Short mmCIF file of C-alpha atoms in Angstrom, two decimals:
data_model
loop_
_atom_site.label_atom_id
_atom_site.label_comp_id
_atom_site.label_asym_id
_atom_site.label_seq_id
_atom_site.Cartn_x
_atom_site.Cartn_y
_atom_site.Cartn_z
CA MET A 22 98.91 128.84 95.71
CA GLU A 23 96.95 131.12 97.99
CA THR A 24 96.11 130.05 101.49
CA LYS A 25 92.78 128.22 101.82
CA LYS A 26 92.29 128.25 105.58
CA SER A 27 88.91 129.94 105.44
CA GLN A 28 85.98 129.28 107.74
CA ALA A 29 84.19 125.94 107.48
CA ARG A 30 81.85 125.92 104.50
CA GLU A 31 79.26 123.40 103.45
CA PHE A 32 79.05 122.82 99.70
CA THR A 33 75.51 122.26 98.48
CA SER A 34 76.52 119.98 95.60
CA LEU A 35 79.54 118.27 94.10
CA PHE A 36 79.18 120.49 91.04
CA GLN A 37 79.72 123.53 93.24
CA LEU A 38 83.10 122.05 94.20
CA PHE A 39 83.97 121.10 90.61
CA LYS A 40 83.28 124.67 89.45
CA THR A 41 85.32 126.30 92.23
CA GLN A 42 88.21 128.32 90.84
CA THR A 43 91.66 126.80 91.30
CA THR A 44 92.83 129.56 93.63
CA ASN A 45 89.84 128.87 95.92
CA LEU A 46 90.13 125.09 96.01
CA PRO A 47 89.60 124.08 99.68
CA GLN A 48 92.77 122.93 101.39
CA PHE A 49 90.87 120.61 103.75
CA PHE A 50 87.77 118.94 102.32
CA ALA A 51 85.56 116.18 103.75
CA TYR A 52 82.98 114.12 101.89
CA SER A 53 80.23 112.57 104.00
CA GLY A 54 78.40 109.61 102.47
CA GLU A 55 78.56 105.92 101.60
CA ASP A 56 79.15 106.34 97.86
CA SER A 57 82.87 105.72 97.36
CA TYR A 58 82.54 106.52 93.64
CA GLU A 59 81.60 110.13 94.40
CA PHE A 60 84.65 110.42 96.63
CA GLU A 61 86.82 109.04 93.83
CA LEU A 62 85.47 111.80 91.58
CA ILE A 63 86.56 114.37 94.16
CA ILE A 64 90.03 112.80 94.28
CA ASP A 65 90.28 112.92 90.49
CA HIS A 66 89.23 116.57 90.50
CA TYR A 67 91.92 117.47 93.02
CA LYS A 68 94.59 115.49 91.18
CA GLU A 69 93.78 117.21 87.89
CA THR A 70 93.56 120.68 89.42
CA LEU A 71 96.76 120.34 91.43
CA SER A 72 98.67 118.91 88.44
CA LYS A 73 97.78 121.99 86.39
CA SER A 74 98.41 124.56 89.10
CA ALA A 75 101.05 123.13 91.44
CA GLY A 76 103.10 120.76 89.32
CA THR A 77 104.53 117.60 90.91
CA PHE A 78 103.03 116.46 94.22
CA GLU A 79 103.06 113.34 96.37
CA ILE A 80 99.90 111.34 97.05
CA ILE A 81 99.55 109.88 100.56
CA LEU A 82 96.83 107.30 101.29
CA ILE A 83 95.69 106.79 104.88
CA VAL A 84 93.14 104.18 105.97
CA SER A 85 91.69 103.05 109.26
CA GLU A 86 94.46 100.86 110.62
CA SER A 87 96.53 100.86 113.79
CA GLY A 88 99.06 103.69 113.79
CA GLU A 89 97.54 105.55 110.84
CA GLN A 90 96.52 108.46 113.08
CA ALA A 91 100.19 109.08 113.83
CA LYS A 92 100.96 108.88 110.10
CA LEU A 93 98.30 111.50 109.38
CA PHE A 94 99.74 113.77 112.07
CA ALA A 95 103.26 113.40 110.66
CA GLU A 96 102.26 113.97 107.04
CA LEU A 97 100.28 117.09 107.91
CA PHE A 98 102.60 118.77 110.38
CA THR A 99 106.15 117.61 109.59
CA PRO A 100 107.94 119.58 106.82
CA ASP A 101 109.27 117.45 103.96
CA MET A 102 112.11 118.94 101.91
CA PHE A 103 111.82 116.25 99.22
CA TYR A 104 108.03 116.32 98.73
CA PRO A 105 106.76 119.68 99.97
CA ARG A 106 103.57 119.35 97.91
CA LYS A 107 101.15 116.64 99.06
CA LEU A 108 97.63 115.39 98.51
CA ILE A 109 96.68 113.37 101.59
CA ILE A 110 93.68 111.07 101.10
CA VAL A 111 91.94 109.62 104.16
CA LYS A 112 89.53 106.71 103.65
CA GLN A 113 87.36 104.99 106.29
CA ALA A 114 87.67 108.20 108.27
CA THR A 115 84.79 107.43 110.65
CA ALA A 116 86.83 104.69 112.34
CA LEU A 117 90.09 106.64 112.02
CA PHE A 118 88.80 109.71 113.87
CA LYS A 119 86.56 107.85 116.34
CA PRO A 120 89.13 107.53 119.19
CA ILE A 121 90.23 111.13 118.63
CA LEU A 122 86.71 112.59 118.78
CA ASP A 123 85.48 110.39 121.65
CA THR A 124 84.42 112.60 124.57
CA LYS A 125 85.63 109.87 126.95
CA ALA A 126 88.93 109.35 125.11
CA ALA A 127 92.07 108.18 126.88
CA GLN A 128 94.61 110.87 127.74
CA GLU A 129 96.86 109.98 124.77
CA TRP A 130 94.01 110.70 122.35
CA LYS A 131 93.14 113.93 124.17
CA ASP A 132 96.77 115.00 123.74
CA PHE A 133 96.62 114.01 120.07
CA ALA A 134 93.47 116.10 119.54
CA SER A 135 95.00 119.06 121.36
CA GLY A 136 98.12 118.92 119.17
CA PHE A 137 96.02 118.58 116.03
CA ARG A 138 93.93 121.66 116.86
CA LYS A 139 97.06 123.64 117.77
CA ASN A 140 98.87 122.91 114.50
CA ILE A 141 96.13 122.64 111.86
CA THR A 142 95.93 126.37 111.10
CA SER A 143 99.65 126.52 110.28
CA VAL A 144 99.82 123.60 107.83
CA SER A 145 101.75 124.46 104.68
CA ASP A 146 99.61 125.80 101.85
CA GLU A 147 101.22 123.15 99.63
CA ILE A 148 99.46 120.35 101.52
CA PHE A 149 95.88 119.36 100.68
CA LEU A 150 93.72 116.89 102.60
CA LEU A 151 90.69 114.91 101.40
CA VAL A 152 88.62 112.96 103.93
CA HIS A 153 85.98 110.32 103.18
CA TYR A 154 83.87 110.40 106.34
CA ASP A 155 81.86 107.25 105.61
CA SER A 156 78.75 108.26 107.51
CA LYS A 157 75.60 110.29 106.87
CA ASP A 158 76.85 113.43 108.57
CA ILE A 159 79.92 115.44 109.47
CA PRO A 160 80.06 115.69 113.29
CA GLN A 161 80.58 119.11 114.80
CA SER A 162 83.47 117.67 116.79
CA LEU A 163 85.38 117.02 113.53
CA ILE A 164 84.85 120.61 112.38
CA GLN A 165 86.07 121.79 115.76
CA LEU A 166 89.13 119.52 115.50
CA PHE A 167 90.04 121.35 112.30
CA GLN A 168 89.50 124.71 114.01
CA SER A 169 86.67 125.47 111.56
CA THR A 170 88.98 125.25 108.51
CA LEU A 171 87.27 122.11 107.15
CA ASN A 172 85.10 122.50 104.06
CA TYR A 173 82.67 119.64 103.44
CA TYR A 174 79.87 118.14 101.40
CA LYS A 175 77.16 115.85 102.78
CA THR A 176 75.26 113.57 100.41
CA LYS A 177 71.54 114.24 100.46
CA PHE A 178 68.57 111.94 100.04
CA LEU A 179 67.10 112.53 96.60
CA TYR A 180 63.34 112.58 96.08
CA PRO A 181 61.81 111.80 92.67
CA SER A 182 61.27 115.54 92.14
CA ASP A 183 65.06 116.01 92.43
CA TYR A 184 66.00 113.51 89.72
CA PRO A 185 65.51 115.72 86.63
CA LYS A 186 67.47 118.61 88.18
CA VAL A 187 70.39 116.39 89.21
CA PHE A 188 70.32 114.69 85.81
CA LYS A 189 70.52 118.09 84.07
CA GLU A 190 73.45 119.11 86.30
CA VAL A 191 75.29 115.93 85.35
CA CYS A 192 74.58 116.47 81.65
CA ASP A 193 75.80 120.08 81.89
CA GLN A 194 78.92 118.99 83.76
CA GLU A 195 79.73 116.31 81.17
CA GLN A 196 78.48 118.36 78.20
CA VAL A 197 76.16 115.66 76.88
CA HIS A 198 72.63 115.58 75.49
CA PHE A 199 69.94 112.87 75.76
CA GLU A 200 66.89 112.53 73.55
CA PRO A 201 63.71 112.94 75.68
CA ASN A 202 62.81 109.23 75.80
CA ALA A 203 66.46 108.36 76.53
CA ALA A 204 66.46 110.83 79.43
CA ASP A 205 63.23 109.31 80.76
CA GLU A 206 64.72 105.81 80.62
CA PHE A 207 67.97 106.92 82.26
CA ILE A 208 66.21 108.68 85.16
CA HIS A 209 63.76 105.84 85.62
CA ARG A 210 66.34 103.07 85.82
CA ILE A 211 69.65 104.45 87.12
CA PRO A 212 69.97 104.58 90.96
CA ALA A 213 69.21 108.12 92.06
CA ASN A 214 72.49 109.64 93.21
CA VAL A 215 75.08 111.91 91.65
CA GLY A 216 77.76 109.24 91.63
CA ALA A 217 75.62 106.70 89.75
CA TYR A 218 74.48 109.35 87.24
CA LEU A 219 78.03 110.53 86.57
CA LYS A 220 79.41 107.00 86.36
CA SER A 221 76.73 106.02 83.83
CA VAL A 222 77.17 109.12 81.67
CA LYS A 223 80.96 108.66 81.61
CA LYS A 224 80.41 105.03 80.59
CA LEU A 225 78.24 106.14 77.66
CA LYS A 226 80.90 108.63 76.55
CA GLN A 227 83.66 106.06 76.90
CA TYR A 228 81.89 103.32 74.93
CA LEU A 229 80.29 105.45 72.21
CA HIS A 230 82.81 108.30 71.83
CA ARG A 231 80.13 110.93 71.39
CA SER A 232 77.99 113.29 73.45
CA LYS A 233 74.44 112.74 72.12
CA PHE A 234 72.54 109.63 73.15
CA THR A 235 69.35 107.81 72.13
CA ILE A 236 67.26 105.35 74.11
CA GLU A 237 68.92 102.55 72.12
CA ASP A 238 72.32 103.80 73.35
CA VAL A 239 71.13 103.87 76.97
CA ASN A 240 69.71 100.35 76.85
CA ALA A 241 72.63 98.83 74.95
CA VAL A 242 75.42 100.30 77.09
CA LEU A 243 73.93 100.74 80.56
CA PHE A 244 71.49 97.86 80.82
CA SER A 245 73.32 94.92 79.33
CA GLN A 246 72.00 91.45 80.11
CA ASN A 247 75.06 90.69 82.22
CA GLU A 248 74.53 93.43 84.82
CA LEU A 249 72.05 93.31 87.69
CA ASN A 250 69.11 95.64 87.14
CA THR A 251 67.65 96.66 90.51
CA ASN A 252 64.59 98.14 88.82
CA THR A 253 63.79 94.73 87.29
CA LEU A 254 64.18 93.15 90.74
CA VAL A 255 61.70 95.61 92.25
CA GLU A 256 59.12 95.24 89.48
CA SER A 257 59.27 91.44 89.46
CA LEU A 258 58.89 91.33 93.27
CA ILE A 259 55.94 93.72 93.35
CA GLN A 260 54.24 91.86 90.51
CA LYS A 261 54.88 88.46 92.13
CA ARG A 262 57.00 87.20 89.23
CA LYS A 263 59.23 84.95 91.32
CA VAL A 264 60.94 83.23 88.39
CA ASP A 265 61.90 86.58 86.81
CA PHE A 266 63.16 87.86 90.15
CA PHE A 267 65.56 84.99 90.77
CA LYS A 268 66.63 84.91 87.12
CA GLU A 269 67.71 88.54 87.46
CA PHE A 270 69.28 87.87 90.85
CA THR A 271 71.70 85.36 89.29
CA LYS A 272 73.62 88.47 88.10
CA PHE A 273 74.24 89.54 91.71
CA SER A 274 77.96 90.19 92.27
CA ASP A 275 78.07 90.05 96.10
CA GLN A 276 78.20 93.83 96.47
CA ASN A 277 76.32 95.52 99.29
CA SER A 278 75.80 98.51 97.01
CA GLU A 279 73.55 96.41 94.76
CA ILE A 280 71.34 95.31 97.65
CA LEU A 281 71.19 98.82 99.13
CA SER A 282 70.29 100.19 95.69
CA PHE A 283 67.50 97.60 95.44
CA LEU A 284 66.18 98.50 98.91
CA THR A 285 66.21 102.21 98.03
CA ARG A 286 64.31 101.53 94.80
CA LEU A 287 61.82 99.31 96.65
CA THR A 288 61.23 102.05 99.23
CA TYR A 289 60.48 104.57 96.45
CA LYS A 290 58.12 102.10 94.82
CA LEU A 291 56.22 101.40 98.05
CA ASP A 292 55.90 105.14 98.66
CA GLU A 293 54.48 105.62 95.14
CA ILE A 294 52.00 102.80 95.69
CA ARG A 295 50.90 104.32 98.99
CA LYS A 296 50.29 107.70 97.32
CA ILE A 297 48.38 106.12 94.42
CA LYS A 298 46.16 104.25 96.89
CA VAL A 299 45.39 107.52 98.67
CA ILE A 300 44.57 109.29 95.38
CA ARG A 301 42.30 106.49 94.20
CA SER A 302 40.45 106.34 97.52
CA ARG A 303 39.62 110.05 97.20
CA HIS A 304 38.74 110.06 93.49
CA ASN A 305 36.53 107.00 93.01
CA GLY A 306 39.34 104.82 91.80
CA GLU A 307 40.66 107.37 89.31
CA VAL A 308 44.15 108.95 89.22
CA PRO A 309 44.02 112.50 87.78
CA ILE A 310 47.29 113.32 86.05
CA PRO A 311 47.62 116.81 87.67
CA LEU A 312 47.32 115.28 91.12
CA MET A 313 49.78 112.53 90.24
CA ASP A 314 52.22 115.19 89.02
CA GLU A 315 51.86 117.00 92.33
CA LEU A 316 52.25 114.02 94.67
CA LEU A 317 54.61 111.80 92.67
CA LYS A 318 56.59 114.64 91.06
CA THR A 319 56.05 113.30 87.53
CA GLY A 320 55.58 116.74 85.97
CA SER A 321 58.84 116.50 84.01
CA TYR A 322 57.89 113.12 82.47
CA SER A 323 56.71 112.85 78.88
CA ASP A 324 52.97 112.18 78.36
CA ALA A 325 53.71 108.61 77.32
CA ARG A 326 55.80 108.00 80.44
CA LYS A 327 53.09 109.52 82.69
CA ASN A 328 50.40 107.27 81.27
CA PHE A 329 52.64 104.22 81.59
CA VAL A 330 53.50 105.07 85.21
CA ARG A 331 49.84 105.65 86.07
CA ARG A 332 48.67 102.34 84.58
CA GLN A 333 51.50 100.44 86.23
CA LEU A 334 50.97 101.94 89.68
CA VAL A 335 47.21 101.41 89.57
CA SER A 336 47.85 97.75 88.77
CA ASP A 337 50.54 97.42 91.46
CA SER A 338 48.47 99.15 94.13
CA ALA A 339 45.67 96.61 93.71
CA ILE A 340 48.08 93.92 94.94
CA PHE A 341 48.55 95.55 98.36
CA THR A 342 46.29 95.98 101.34
CA ASP A 343 47.24 98.68 103.83
CA LYS A 344 48.42 95.93 106.19
CA THR A 345 50.63 94.30 103.54
CA LEU A 346 52.12 97.67 102.65
CA ASP A 347 52.99 98.32 106.30
CA GLN A 348 54.57 94.86 106.57
CA PHE A 349 56.68 95.54 103.49
CA TYR A 350 57.89 98.85 104.94
CA ASP A 351 58.87 97.14 108.20
CA GLN A 352 60.87 94.46 106.36
CA VAL A 353 62.68 97.00 104.14
CA ILE A 354 63.67 99.11 107.15
CA GLU A 355 65.00 96.04 108.96
CA MET A 356 67.00 94.97 105.88
CA ASN A 357 68.44 98.46 105.43
CA ILE A 358 69.67 98.50 109.01
CA LYS A 359 71.23 95.05 108.66
CA PHE A 360 73.14 95.78 105.46
CA LYS A 361 74.26 99.27 106.48
CA SER A 362 75.64 97.80 109.71
CA GLY A 363 78.05 95.63 107.72
CA LEU A 364 76.19 92.39 106.86
CA ARG A 365 77.74 91.01 103.66
CA ASP A 366 79.18 88.05 101.73
CA GLU A 367 77.45 84.65 102.00
CA GLU A 368 75.70 85.49 105.28
CA GLY A 369 74.27 88.66 103.76
CA LYS A 370 73.14 86.88 100.60
CA ASN A 371 71.36 84.15 102.58
CA TYR A 372 69.67 86.71 104.82
CA PHE A 373 68.56 88.70 101.78
CA LEU A 374 67.04 85.68 100.05
CA GLN A 375 65.26 84.63 103.24
CA LYS A 376 63.66 88.07 103.54
CA ILE A 377 62.72 88.13 99.85
CA MET A 378 60.92 84.80 100.19
CA HIS A 379 59.02 86.25 103.14
CA LEU A 380 57.97 89.26 101.03
CA PHE A 381 56.76 86.96 98.24
CA SER A 382 54.78 84.99 100.80
CA LEU A 383 53.11 88.18 102.06
CA LEU A 384 51.93 88.94 98.53
CA GLN A 385 50.80 85.36 98.01
CA GLU A 386 48.73 85.46 101.22
CA ARG A 387 47.06 88.61 99.93
CA SER A 388 46.12 87.00 96.59
CA SER A 389 44.80 83.84 98.24
CA ASN A 390 42.48 85.73 100.61
#
């Protein structure tokens, strides 16, 4: 295969990588983000592409453990007559590269970094490296370590106006079609990121063995009664339906991703409520659809969905004072920080429930005043 040691390039989307011609597949590629499913999609893409173009190759997995830096160095820079073709996969790369990139590193790590920079541009073209940098950004020091040969993709925060475009990209990638009301339901209820969209579409294809889907298909396959629905959690909290909230929460499977998905959904909801309150204050309690389309990015919704969203948000906004809304924002930010810093298992679950009870009490205080 041709050499891939081009200048560092940022890919704007995963689909841009998936559509890259085989001969231009990046030799060194880093994914920045917390969604491990998206990284697994990248791994699958490389495995499939390399199998078709390069034949047999060895897969090397490296994680953040003592001595793994030396293993990475050896696998990259030491010729192997038995397995000359390799796909090296690095997970938990933030911790793995931390001592190497530290500006106050010990001399042994400075020597390691110097050797890495010296040898990286002469790595065999038969060796490919995938890095999951489990953070929000790719540091410039990592790009410099790779002598600007590292291609990368950074996950981006999606706004409601982005959802239809990303959904269409996923449908085009997977060659599927949704009926309009099925598309509305999918976008409204699936967590807004490429990984979740792709995972859900692949699940539909796997279960139904076809490429055209109705709203009945979406509800039956993706929103079974045994799986936690973060949208239901958000709606039951906002509407003070405590019994419904905890009934849904019994499906919780002790995964931080579920709580983080809930917090993301709750943040979107609070932002929508804030915007609706602003619109109503300026239009005598009314919510003109054109203005809602502009501020809430609902222009792509069907008329039925728009009217439903408007009625629901008007009702929800009446529950909140400006003070209560600010208090909710503060609590959600605090919870996000806690769970993204590693809080999990029983301690995380207890903390989460404690905070949820506090949020319910804030709404109850509002209704009793």
